[in-house]
Amino acid sequence: MNFSLPSLPYSYDALEPYMSSQTLQLHHGKHHQTYVTNLNNLIKDTSLQDKTLEQIVTQSFGHTEYQGIFNNSGQHWNHQLFWTSMQPNAKSTLPPNLEKRILHDFGTIETFKEAFLSAGLTQFGSGWCWLVLEQETLKVTKTPNGENPLVHGQKALLGCDVWEHSYYLDYQNRRADYLKAFLDYLVNWEAVADRLQNSTN
Ligand code: MN3
């Protein structure tokens, strides 16, 4: 299988001023493209070359000899979720099914947002913070580098990239400001609610 860089579901300047065109061009056009190119090169002539992306991620995880394949396949998977977790002119209101579950598992929307922000802020170095469904419970988690909820048996509903390449041009070292802008102005809550719906069917 040969993987390719998916097109963004919006233009490079569509998320301004919260995520600049320059950041998206580099992040999608260079960083994500590099993960895809590396992945295709690394799986060639290995036992993983005909597997699906999800199989490659889960089957390479924890195996030293497949570390490079894991890093690049994980990042390809993570970025696909990340791009489709955002939208221009995002609404701040949550769809009823998602709001209900968040209130049930976190108490308030604010408590959930604070937990998500805290996970992103305390992820030391590069990584991701997530809203996941584990069994029947919503949880906020964080992972280093290219690791993701898939390898922990969780369903990823929302993921935010906290590698410096994701925010440094727009926010410099202010990761908290980036995470706040992501939660308040960029998240496509309809997409998150759809993932929840599909995970509980
Ligand atoms: Mn990235």
mmCIF file of C-alpha atoms and ligand atoms in Angstrom:
data_model
loop_
_atom_site.group_PDB
_atom_site.id
_atom_site.type_symbol
_atom_site.label_atom_id
_atom_site.label_comp_id
_atom_site.label_asym_id
_atom_site.label_seq_id
_atom_site.Cartn_x
_atom_site.Cartn_y
_atom_site.Cartn_z
ATOM 1 C CA MET A 1 0.000 0.000 0.000
ATOM 2 C CA ASN A 2 1.198 3.461 -0.848
ATOM 3 C CA PHE A 3 -0.002 6.272 1.367
ATOM 4 C CA SER A 4 -0.551 9.817 0.188
ATOM 5 C CA LEU A 5 -0.983 13.208 1.774
ATOM 6 C CA PRO A 6 -4.709 13.976 2.140
ATOM 7 C CA SER A 7 -5.904 17.404 1.021
ATOM 8 C CA LEU A 8 -7.002 19.734 3.764
ATOM 9 C CA PRO A 9 -10.781 20.189 3.975
ATOM 10 C CA TYR A 10 -10.204 23.998 3.891
ATOM 11 C CA SER A 11 -7.710 26.408 2.345
ATOM 12 C CA TYR A 12 -4.366 27.230 3.938
ATOM 13 C CA ASP A 13 -5.568 30.678 5.041
ATOM 14 C CA ALA A 14 -8.995 29.521 6.261
ATOM 15 C CA LEU A 15 -8.054 29.186 9.930
ATOM 16 C CA GLU A 16 -6.535 32.643 10.313
ATOM 17 C CA PRO A 17 -5.956 34.416 12.610
ATOM 18 C CA TYR A 18 -5.847 31.417 14.970
ATOM 19 C CA MET A 19 -3.615 29.278 12.744
ATOM 20 C CA SER A 20 -1.746 31.097 10.000
ATOM 21 C CA SER A 21 -1.414 30.167 6.359
ATOM 22 C CA GLN A 22 2.359 29.951 6.840
ATOM 23 C CA THR A 23 1.955 27.479 9.715
ATOM 24 C CA LEU A 24 -0.470 25.311 7.732
ATOM 25 C CA GLN A 25 1.686 25.336 4.600
ATOM 26 C CA LEU A 26 4.679 24.120 6.582
ATOM 27 C CA HIS A 27 2.757 21.799 8.884
ATOM 28 C CA HIS A 28 0.642 20.105 6.220
ATOM 29 C CA GLY A 29 2.768 20.612 3.110
ATOM 30 C CA LYS A 30 6.157 19.833 4.672
ATOM 31 C CA HIS A 31 5.871 18.036 8.024
ATOM 32 C CA HIS A 32 2.897 15.801 7.240
ATOM 33 C CA GLN A 33 4.192 15.151 3.716
ATOM 34 C CA THR A 34 7.526 14.035 5.198
ATOM 35 C CA TYR A 35 5.802 11.520 7.498
ATOM 36 C CA VAL A 36 3.957 10.076 4.495
ATOM 37 C CA THR A 37 7.096 9.888 2.333
ATOM 38 C CA ASN A 38 9.118 8.298 5.150
ATOM 39 C CA LEU A 39 6.329 5.807 5.881
ATOM 40 C CA ASN A 40 6.151 4.673 2.245
ATOM 41 C CA ASN A 41 9.930 4.258 2.091
ATOM 42 C CA LEU A 42 10.177 2.426 5.425
ATOM 43 C CA ILE A 43 7.397 -0.140 4.870
ATOM 44 C CA LYS A 44 8.650 -1.097 1.412
ATOM 45 C CA ASP A 45 9.584 -4.790 1.312
ATOM 46 C CA THR A 46 8.620 -5.376 4.955
ATOM 47 C CA SER A 47 5.815 -7.566 6.321
ATOM 48 C CA LEU A 48 3.818 -4.397 6.995
ATOM 49 C CA GLN A 49 3.729 -3.087 3.442
ATOM 50 C CA ASP A 50 0.274 -4.418 2.568
ATOM 51 C CA LYS A 51 -1.415 -3.578 5.862
ATOM 52 C CA THR A 52 -3.866 -0.771 6.547
ATOM 53 C CA LEU A 53 -2.604 2.339 8.313
ATOM 54 C CA GLU A 54 -4.333 1.276 11.550
ATOM 55 C CA GLN A 55 -2.709 -2.167 11.367
ATOM 56 C CA ILE A 56 0.716 -0.646 10.730
ATOM 57 C CA VAL A 57 0.368 1.713 13.701
ATOM 58 C CA THR A 58 -0.787 -0.948 16.153
ATOM 59 C CA GLN A 59 1.519 -3.710 14.908
ATOM 60 C CA SER A 60 4.689 -1.576 14.890
ATOM 61 C CA PHE A 61 4.070 -0.064 18.340
ATOM 62 C CA GLY A 62 6.575 -1.184 20.963
ATOM 63 C CA HIS A 63 8.863 -2.972 18.511
ATOM 64 C CA THR A 64 12.334 -1.443 18.434
ATOM 65 C CA GLU A 65 13.009 -2.634 14.893
ATOM 66 C CA TYR A 66 9.853 -0.856 13.703
ATOM 67 C CA GLN A 67 10.377 2.390 15.638
ATOM 68 C CA GLY A 68 10.756 4.482 12.474
ATOM 69 C CA ILE A 69 7.668 2.919 10.915
ATOM 70 C CA PHE A 70 5.713 3.516 14.116
ATOM 71 C CA ASN A 71 6.771 7.167 14.384
ATOM 72 C CA ASN A 72 5.808 7.987 10.801
ATOM 73 C CA SER A 73 2.621 5.906 10.588
ATOM 74 C CA GLY A 74 1.476 7.250 13.958
ATOM 75 C CA GLN A 75 2.065 10.799 12.835
ATOM 76 C CA HIS A 76 0.261 10.205 9.521
ATOM 77 C CA TRP A 77 -2.752 8.867 11.437
ATOM 78 C CA ASN A 78 -2.625 11.646 14.041
ATOM 79 C CA HIS A 79 -2.480 14.437 11.480
ATOM 80 C CA GLN A 80 -5.413 13.073 9.482
ATOM 81 C CA LEU A 81 -7.483 13.262 12.670
ATOM 82 C CA PHE A 82 -6.070 16.702 13.524
ATOM 83 C CA TRP A 83 -6.929 18.328 10.155
ATOM 84 C CA THR A 84 -10.476 16.985 10.268
ATOM 85 C CA SER A 85 -10.880 18.149 13.877
ATOM 86 C CA MET A 86 -10.763 21.803 12.826
ATOM 87 C CA GLN A 87 -12.891 24.044 10.650
ATOM 88 C CA PRO A 88 -13.074 27.732 9.683
ATOM 89 C CA ASN A 89 -15.647 29.802 11.606
ATOM 90 C CA ALA A 90 -16.080 27.000 14.114
ATOM 91 C CA LYS A 91 -19.181 27.141 16.300
ATOM 92 C CA SER A 92 -18.637 27.312 20.039
ATOM 93 C CA THR A 93 -21.737 25.259 20.822
ATOM 94 C CA LEU A 94 -21.467 21.492 21.189
ATOM 95 C CA PRO A 95 -23.949 19.100 19.559
ATOM 96 C CA PRO A 96 -26.371 17.682 22.171
ATOM 97 C CA ASN A 97 -25.005 14.099 22.191
ATOM 98 C CA LEU A 98 -21.445 15.303 22.817
ATOM 99 C CA GLU A 99 -22.435 17.924 25.380
ATOM 100 C CA LYS A 100 -24.466 15.376 27.318
ATOM 101 C CA ARG A 101 -21.551 12.895 27.499
ATOM 102 C CA ILE A 102 -19.044 15.573 28.495
ATOM 103 C CA LEU A 103 -21.342 16.827 31.260
ATOM 104 C CA HIS A 104 -21.814 13.233 32.442
ATOM 105 C CA ASP A 105 -18.086 12.398 32.551
ATOM 106 C CA PHE A 106 -16.483 15.767 33.394
ATOM 107 C CA GLY A 107 -19.261 17.693 35.195
ATOM 108 C CA THR A 108 -18.978 20.872 33.130
ATOM 109 C CA ILE A 109 -17.716 21.861 29.668
ATOM 110 C CA GLU A 110 -15.226 24.186 31.376
ATOM 111 C CA THR A 111 -13.815 21.305 33.436
ATOM 112 C CA PHE A 112 -13.289 19.281 30.270
ATOM 113 C CA LYS A 113 -11.593 22.210 28.505
ATOM 114 C CA GLU A 114 -9.330 22.836 31.517
ATOM 115 C CA ALA A 115 -8.334 19.157 31.592
ATOM 116 C CA PHE A 116 -7.591 19.192 27.840
ATOM 117 C CA LEU A 117 -5.537 22.386 28.148
ATOM 118 C CA SER A 118 -3.652 21.015 31.132
ATOM 119 C CA ALA A 119 -2.859 17.750 29.285
ATOM 120 C CA GLY A 120 -1.490 19.708 26.330
ATOM 121 C CA LEU A 121 0.515 22.035 28.544
ATOM 122 C CA THR A 122 2.051 19.272 30.664
ATOM 123 C CA GLN A 123 3.019 17.048 27.735
ATOM 124 C CA PHE A 124 6.777 17.529 28.133
ATOM 125 C CA GLY A 125 8.382 18.076 24.735
ATOM 126 C CA SER A 126 6.634 16.939 21.576
ATOM 127 C CA GLY A 127 3.336 15.089 21.567
ATOM 128 C CA TRP A 128 -0.432 15.253 21.555
ATOM 129 C CA CYS A 129 -3.389 15.755 23.885
ATOM 130 C CA TRP A 130 -6.649 13.917 23.291
ATOM 131 C CA LEU A 131 -10.296 13.447 24.123
ATOM 132 C CA VAL A 132 -10.853 9.700 23.946
ATOM 133 C CA LEU A 133 -13.543 7.152 24.588
ATOM 134 C CA GLU A 134 -12.227 4.317 26.756
ATOM 135 C CA GLN A 135 -14.771 1.557 27.239
ATOM 136 C CA GLU A 136 -17.818 3.759 27.777
ATOM 137 C CA THR A 137 -16.091 6.700 29.445
ATOM 138 C CA LEU A 138 -14.724 9.943 28.012
ATOM 139 C CA LYS A 139 -11.192 10.762 29.143
ATOM 140 C CA VAL A 140 -8.543 13.367 28.458
ATOM 141 C CA THR A 141 -5.089 11.937 27.797
ATOM 142 C CA LYS A 142 -1.681 12.935 26.433
ATOM 143 C CA THR A 143 0.926 10.998 24.477
ATOM 144 C CA PRO A 144 4.576 11.647 23.538
ATOM 145 C CA ASN A 145 5.843 12.063 19.964
ATOM 146 C CA GLY A 146 3.736 10.041 17.476
ATOM 147 C CA GLU A 147 1.998 7.808 20.009
ATOM 148 C CA ASN A 148 -1.809 7.866 19.959
ATOM 149 C CA PRO A 149 -5.002 6.444 21.531
ATOM 150 C CA LEU A 150 -5.180 3.700 18.893
ATOM 151 C CA VAL A 151 -2.320 1.779 20.520
ATOM 152 C CA HIS A 152 -4.022 2.023 23.924
ATOM 153 C CA GLY A 153 -7.309 0.560 22.741
ATOM 154 C CA GLN A 154 -9.079 3.908 22.994
ATOM 155 C CA LYS A 155 -11.186 5.699 20.382
ATOM 156 C CA ALA A 156 -9.793 9.136 19.563
ATOM 157 C CA LEU A 157 -12.520 11.780 19.355
ATOM 158 C CA LEU A 158 -10.315 14.905 19.329
ATOM 159 C CA GLY A 159 -6.561 15.389 19.096
ATOM 160 C CA CYS A 160 -4.381 18.475 19.294
ATOM 161 C CA ASP A 161 -0.802 18.559 18.052
ATOM 162 C CA VAL A 162 1.475 20.188 20.630
ATOM 163 C CA TRP A 163 4.729 19.735 18.704
ATOM 164 C CA GLU A 164 6.363 23.163 18.407
ATOM 165 C CA HIS A 165 5.919 23.119 14.598
ATOM 166 C CA SER A 166 2.177 23.364 15.253
ATOM 167 C CA TYR A 167 2.242 26.718 17.053
ATOM 168 C CA TYR A 168 5.677 28.330 17.197
ATOM 169 C CA LEU A 169 5.282 30.685 14.230
ATOM 170 C CA ASP A 170 1.952 31.997 15.524
ATOM 171 C CA TYR A 171 2.326 31.790 19.306
ATOM 172 C CA GLN A 172 6.082 31.391 19.872
ATOM 173 C CA ASN A 173 6.458 29.660 23.260
ATOM 174 C CA ARG A 174 2.870 30.381 24.384
ATOM 175 C CA ARG A 175 1.484 26.863 24.091
ATOM 176 C CA ALA A 176 -1.417 27.698 26.430
ATOM 177 C CA ASP A 177 -2.618 30.477 24.106
ATOM 178 C CA TYR A 178 -2.478 28.071 21.163
ATOM 179 C CA LEU A 179 -4.474 25.433 23.052
ATOM 180 C CA LYS A 180 -7.079 28.022 24.131
ATOM 181 C CA ALA A 181 -7.477 29.255 20.544
ATOM 182 C CA PHE A 182 -7.791 25.650 19.354
ATOM 183 C CA LEU A 183 -10.577 24.871 21.840
ATOM 184 C CA ASP A 184 -12.439 28.172 21.487
ATOM 185 C CA TYR A 185 -12.106 28.963 17.773
ATOM 186 C CA LEU A 186 -10.894 25.977 15.743
ATOM 187 C CA VAL A 187 -12.478 22.716 16.889
ATOM 188 C CA ASN A 188 -15.137 21.234 14.628
ATOM 189 C CA TRP A 189 -17.403 19.936 17.424
ATOM 190 C CA GLU A 190 -19.755 18.356 14.872
ATOM 191 C CA ALA A 191 -16.887 16.124 13.721
ATOM 192 C CA VAL A 192 -16.075 15.218 17.333
ATOM 193 C CA ALA A 193 -19.747 14.415 17.998
ATOM 194 C CA ASP A 194 -19.870 12.269 14.821
ATOM 195 C CA ARG A 195 -16.840 10.257 16.003
ATOM 196 C CA LEU A 196 -18.533 9.727 19.366
ATOM 197 C CA GLN A 197 -21.707 8.624 17.592
ATOM 198 C CA ASN A 198 -19.784 6.189 15.386
ATOM 199 C CA SER A 199 -17.855 4.811 18.386
ATOM 200 C CA THR A 200 -20.936 4.026 20.414
ATOM 201 C CA ASN A 201 -23.052 2.386 17.718
HETATM 202 MN MN MN3 B 1 2.431 18.046 13.492
#
